[in-house]
């Protein structure tokens, strides 16, 4: 198994302040790995460091077989890593088609037709400005934009933020299909723990900057209740309220 993302003893954070310590995670070719943890645990900080957008404080990060040197995000992206950041990272004044065209590069083997096959709802929205789309549609554009760049690895940071659970339940299986059909690897930060564990192969749980649990998705699904009670804050209560149709 080839690791496309690997961190060894990684400390990362802001300035000299490490908010994540001794992170040892890997994502192998074709795997969907979820990265769980309560608000403020350090998930986004880890993703930004892996992408080369934040410098490491200590330890080692490797993406697609090469060390990530601090603050070289463009170089890491060229290697084949796409990140959909918190907040989706769209150009809101531009249309859907323009957003996608911007993300595609000359050598990309993925074209508009390929991404529309995964997100058919975007077809009739191609000429609409991104700002005028629903949250779920915007998230489809963000995912489609990552896909059309033809990466080998995609990191998704809370793509479900602000979306109705039913939309999340629809989008996550598409992520799985993309991984299976395109051989792409995915590192998935997700607050909808159970939904994420249904599509993932493995997962890590981060609490206060440290990995506290890791395992296969099946193992983590079995422990979901304990995880939610101990590390994932209010998520269980939220899930229950959603299930009862209260929110
Ligand atoms: N620019 C920054 N400067 C200093 N500290 C920061 C900065 N950004 C985040 N932090 C702190 O780093 C810690 C980890 O934040 P991070 O955003 O990585 O958490 P997260 O797991 O992604 O949380 P969430 O689920 O809320 O997105 C938090 O304590 C946060 O306050
Ligand atoms: Mg975050």
Coordinates of C-alpha atoms and ligand atoms in Angstrom, one line a residue:
X1 CA 0.0 0.0 0.0
X2 CA 1.4 3.4 -1.0
X3 CA 0.7 6.3 1.3
X4 CA -0.3 9.4 -0.5
X5 CA -0.3 11.4 2.7
X6 CA 1.9 10.6 5.7
X7 CA 2.7 12.6 8.8
X8 CA 5.3 11.5 11.3
X9 CA 5.4 13.2 14.7
X10 CA 4.0 16.3 13.3
X11 CA 3.6 19.3 15.5
X12 CA 1.7 22.2 13.8
X13 CA 0.0 25.4 14.7
X14 CA 0.5 29.1 14.6
X15 CA 3.9 30.8 15.2
X16 CA 5.6 28.8 17.8
X17 CA 2.3 27.6 19.4
X18 CA 1.6 24.0 18.5
X19 CA -2.1 23.3 18.5
X20 CA -1.6 19.8 17.1
X21 CA 1.1 17.5 18.6
X22 CA 2.7 14.3 17.5
X23 CA 0.3 13.7 14.6
X24 CA 0.9 10.3 12.9
X25 CA -1.6 9.7 10.2
X26 CA -1.6 8.2 6.7
X27 CA -3.9 8.0 3.8
X28 CA -3.2 5.3 1.3
X29 CA -4.0 5.2 -2.5
X30 CA -7.7 5.0 -3.1
X31 CA -8.7 5.2 0.5
X32 CA -11.3 7.5 2.1
X33 CA -10.1 8.4 5.6
X34 CA -12.1 10.5 7.9
X35 CA -10.5 12.9 10.4
X36 CA -13.0 13.5 13.3
X37 CA -12.9 15.7 16.3
X38 CA -14.8 18.4 18.2
X39 CA -14.6 22.1 17.3
X40 CA -11.1 23.4 17.9
X41 CA -9.4 20.0 18.0
X42 CA -7.0 21.0 15.3
X43 CA -8.4 19.4 12.1
X44 CA -8.2 22.4 9.8
X45 CA -4.8 23.3 11.2
X46 CA -3.6 19.8 10.3
X47 CA -5.0 20.0 6.8
X48 CA -3.5 23.4 6.1
X49 CA -0.1 22.1 7.2
X50 CA -0.4 19.0 5.0
X51 CA -1.3 21.3 2.1
X52 CA 1.8 23.4 2.7
X53 CA -0.1 26.5 3.6
X54 CA 1.1 26.5 7.2
X55 CA 4.7 25.8 8.3
X56 CA 5.4 22.7 10.4
X57 CA 6.7 23.3 13.9
X58 CA 8.3 19.8 14.3
X59 CA 8.1 16.4 12.6
X60 CA 7.6 15.4 9.0
X61 CA 4.8 15.7 6.3
X62 CA 4.9 13.8 3.0
X63 CA 2.4 14.2 0.2
X64 CA 2.6 11.9 -2.9
X65 CA 6.1 10.6 -2.0
X66 CA 7.8 13.9 -1.3
X67 CA 8.3 16.0 1.8
X68 CA 6.1 19.0 2.1
X69 CA 8.3 22.0 2.6
X70 CA 6.6 24.7 4.6
X71 CA 4.5 27.3 2.9
X72 CA 4.7 25.8 -0.6
X73 CA 1.0 25.2 -1.3
X74 CA 1.2 25.7 -5.0
X75 CA 4.0 23.2 -5.4
X76 CA 2.0 20.6 -3.3
X77 CA -1.1 21.3 -5.5
X78 CA 0.8 20.7 -8.7
X79 CA 2.0 17.4 -7.3
X80 CA -1.7 16.4 -7.1
X81 CA -3.3 17.5 -3.9
X82 CA -6.6 19.4 -3.9
X83 CA -8.1 21.0 -0.8
X84 CA -11.7 22.2 -0.4
X85 CA -11.3 24.5 2.5
X86 CA -13.8 25.4 5.2
X87 CA -16.0 28.0 3.5
X88 CA -15.8 26.3 0.1
X89 CA -13.3 28.6 -1.6
X90 CA -15.4 29.6 -4.6
X91 CA -15.3 32.7 -6.7
X92 CA -18.8 33.9 -5.8
X93 CA -19.1 36.5 -8.5
X94 CA -18.3 34.1 -11.2
X95 CA -20.6 31.5 -12.7
X96 CA -20.4 27.8 -12.0
X97 CA -18.9 27.2 -15.5
X98 CA -16.2 29.9 -14.8
X99 CA -15.4 28.5 -11.4
X100 CA -14.9 25.1 -12.9
X101 CA -12.8 26.4 -15.9
X102 CA -10.5 28.2 -13.5
X103 CA -9.8 25.0 -11.6
X104 CA -9.1 22.9 -14.6
X105 CA -5.6 22.9 -16.0
X106 CA -4.2 22.0 -19.4
X107 CA -3.0 18.5 -18.5
X108 CA -6.2 17.6 -16.6
X109 CA -7.7 14.3 -17.7
X110 CA -11.0 15.2 -16.2
X111 CA -13.4 17.4 -18.1
X112 CA -16.7 19.1 -17.6
X113 CA -18.6 16.1 -18.8
X114 CA -16.9 13.9 -16.2
X115 CA -17.8 16.2 -13.3
X116 CA -21.4 16.6 -14.5
X117 CA -21.7 12.9 -14.5
X118 CA -21.1 13.0 -10.7
X119 CA -23.1 16.2 -10.1
X120 CA -25.9 16.2 -12.8
X121 CA -27.7 18.9 -10.8
X122 CA -25.0 21.4 -11.9
X123 CA -25.8 21.1 -15.6
X124 CA -28.6 23.6 -15.6
X125 CA -26.8 25.9 -13.2
X126 CA -23.6 26.3 -15.3
X127 CA -24.4 30.0 -16.2
X128 CA -25.5 31.0 -12.7
X129 CA -23.3 33.0 -10.4
X130 CA -22.0 30.9 -7.5
X131 CA -23.3 33.5 -5.0
X132 CA -26.9 32.7 -6.1
X133 CA -26.7 28.9 -5.5
X134 CA -28.0 27.1 -2.4
X135 CA -25.4 25.9 0.1
X136 CA -25.7 22.3 -1.2
X137 CA -25.2 23.5 -4.8
X138 CA -22.2 25.6 -3.8
X139 CA -20.7 22.6 -2.1
X140 CA -21.2 20.5 -5.3
X141 CA -19.3 23.2 -7.2
X142 CA -16.5 23.1 -4.7
X143 CA -16.3 19.3 -5.0
X144 CA -16.6 19.5 -8.7
X145 CA -13.8 22.1 -8.8
X146 CA -11.5 19.9 -6.8
X147 CA -12.3 16.9 -9.1
X148 CA -11.8 18.8 -12.4
X149 CA -8.3 19.7 -11.3
X150 CA -7.6 15.9 -11.6
X151 CA -5.9 15.5 -8.3
X152 CA -4.6 12.3 -6.8
X153 CA -5.7 13.3 -3.3
X154 CA -8.6 15.5 -2.1
X155 CA -8.8 17.0 1.4
X156 CA -12.4 18.1 2.3
X157 CA -12.7 20.3 5.3
X158 CA -16.3 20.2 6.7
X159 CA -18.1 20.2 3.4
X160 CA -21.3 19.7 5.3
X161 CA -21.1 22.9 7.3
X162 CA -24.5 24.6 7.1
X163 CA -26.0 21.9 4.9
X164 CA -29.1 19.9 5.7
X165 CA -28.4 16.3 6.8
X166 CA -30.2 15.0 3.7
X167 CA -27.8 16.9 1.4
X168 CA -24.8 15.5 3.4
X169 CA -26.2 12.0 3.0
X170 CA -26.4 12.5 -0.8
X171 CA -22.9 14.1 -1.2
X172 CA -20.8 11.7 0.9
X173 CA -21.6 8.6 -1.3
X174 CA -20.5 10.7 -4.3
X175 CA -17.2 11.3 -2.6
X176 CA -16.9 7.5 -2.2
X177 CA -17.8 6.9 -5.8
X178 CA -15.2 9.4 -7.0
X179 CA -12.5 7.6 -4.9
X180 CA -13.5 4.2 -6.2
X181 CA -14.0 5.1 -9.8
X182 CA -11.1 7.6 -10.2
X183 CA -8.7 6.0 -7.8
X184 CA -8.5 9.2 -5.8
X185 CA -7.7 9.3 -2.1
X186 CA -9.8 11.4 0.2
X187 CA -9.1 12.9 3.7
X188 CA -12.4 13.9 5.0
X189 CA -13.1 16.2 7.9
X190 CA -16.7 15.8 8.8
X191 CA -19.0 16.7 11.8
X192 CA -21.6 14.2 10.6
X193 CA -19.7 11.3 12.2
X194 CA -22.0 8.4 11.4
X195 CA -22.5 9.5 7.8
X196 CA -18.8 9.9 7.3
X197 CA -18.0 6.5 8.8
X198 CA -20.5 4.9 6.4
X199 CA -18.4 5.9 3.4
X200 CA -14.9 5.9 4.9
X201 CA -12.4 3.0 5.1
X202 CA -10.6 4.2 8.2
X203 CA -10.6 7.2 10.6
X204 CA -8.8 9.1 13.2
X205 CA -10.3 11.0 16.1
X206 CA -8.5 14.1 17.3
X207 CA -9.1 15.7 20.7
X208 CA -7.2 18.8 21.9
X209 CA -4.6 18.4 19.2
X210 CA -3.8 14.7 19.7
X211 CA -5.1 11.5 18.0
X212 CA -7.0 9.7 20.7
X213 CA -8.5 6.9 18.7
X214 CA -7.9 5.4 15.3
X215 CA -9.2 2.4 13.4
X216 CA -11.2 1.0 10.6
X217 CA -14.6 2.7 9.9
X218 CA -16.3 -0.5 11.1
X219 CA -14.4 -0.3 14.5
X220 CA -15.1 3.4 14.8
X221 CA -18.8 2.8 14.0
X222 CA -19.0 0.3 16.8
X223 CA -17.5 2.8 19.2
X224 CA -19.5 5.8 17.8
X225 CA -21.5 6.3 20.9
X226 CA -18.4 6.3 23.2
X227 CA -16.6 8.6 20.7
X228 CA -19.5 11.0 20.6
X229 CA -19.9 11.1 24.4
X230 CA -16.1 11.5 25.0
X231 CA -14.6 13.5 22.2
X232 CA -17.1 14.8 19.7
X233 CA -19.0 17.2 22.0
X234 CA -22.6 17.9 21.1
X235 CA -22.8 15.9 17.9
X236 CA -24.8 13.0 19.4
X237 CA -27.5 15.4 20.7
X238 CA -27.5 17.1 17.3
X239 CA -27.9 13.8 15.5
X240 CA -30.7 12.7 17.8
X241 CA -32.5 16.0 17.3
X242 CA -32.1 15.7 13.5
X243 CA -33.4 12.1 13.6
X244 CA -36.5 13.3 15.4
X245 CA -36.9 16.1 12.9
X246 CA -36.5 18.8 15.6
X247 CA -33.8 20.7 13.7
Ligands
LIG1 N1 -4.9 31.8 12.8 C1 -4.9 31.3 14.1 N2 -4.0 31.8 15.0 C2 -4.0 31.2 16.3 N3 -4.7 30.2 16.7 C3 -5.6 29.6 15.8 C4 -5.7 30.1 14.4 N4 -6.6 29.4 13.8 C5 -7.0 28.4 14.7 N5 -6.4 28.6 15.9 C6 -6.6 27.8 17.1 O1 -6.1 26.5 16.8 C7 -6.9 25.5 17.4 C8 -7.3 24.5 16.4 O2 -8.1 25.1 15.4 P1 -8.7 24.4 14.1 O3 -9.3 25.4 13.3 O4 -7.5 23.6 13.5 O5 -9.7 23.4 14.7 P2 -10.8 22.4 14.0 O6 -10.6 21.1 14.5 O7 -10.7 22.6 12.5 O8 -12.2 23.0 14.5 P3 -13.6 23.3 13.8 O9 -14.3 21.9 13.9 O10 -14.3 24.3 14.7 O11 -13.4 23.7 12.4 C9 -8.1 26.2 18.1 O12 -7.8 26.4 19.5 C10 -8.1 27.6 17.4 O13 -8.5 28.6 18.2
LIG2 MG1 -11.9 23.4 11.1

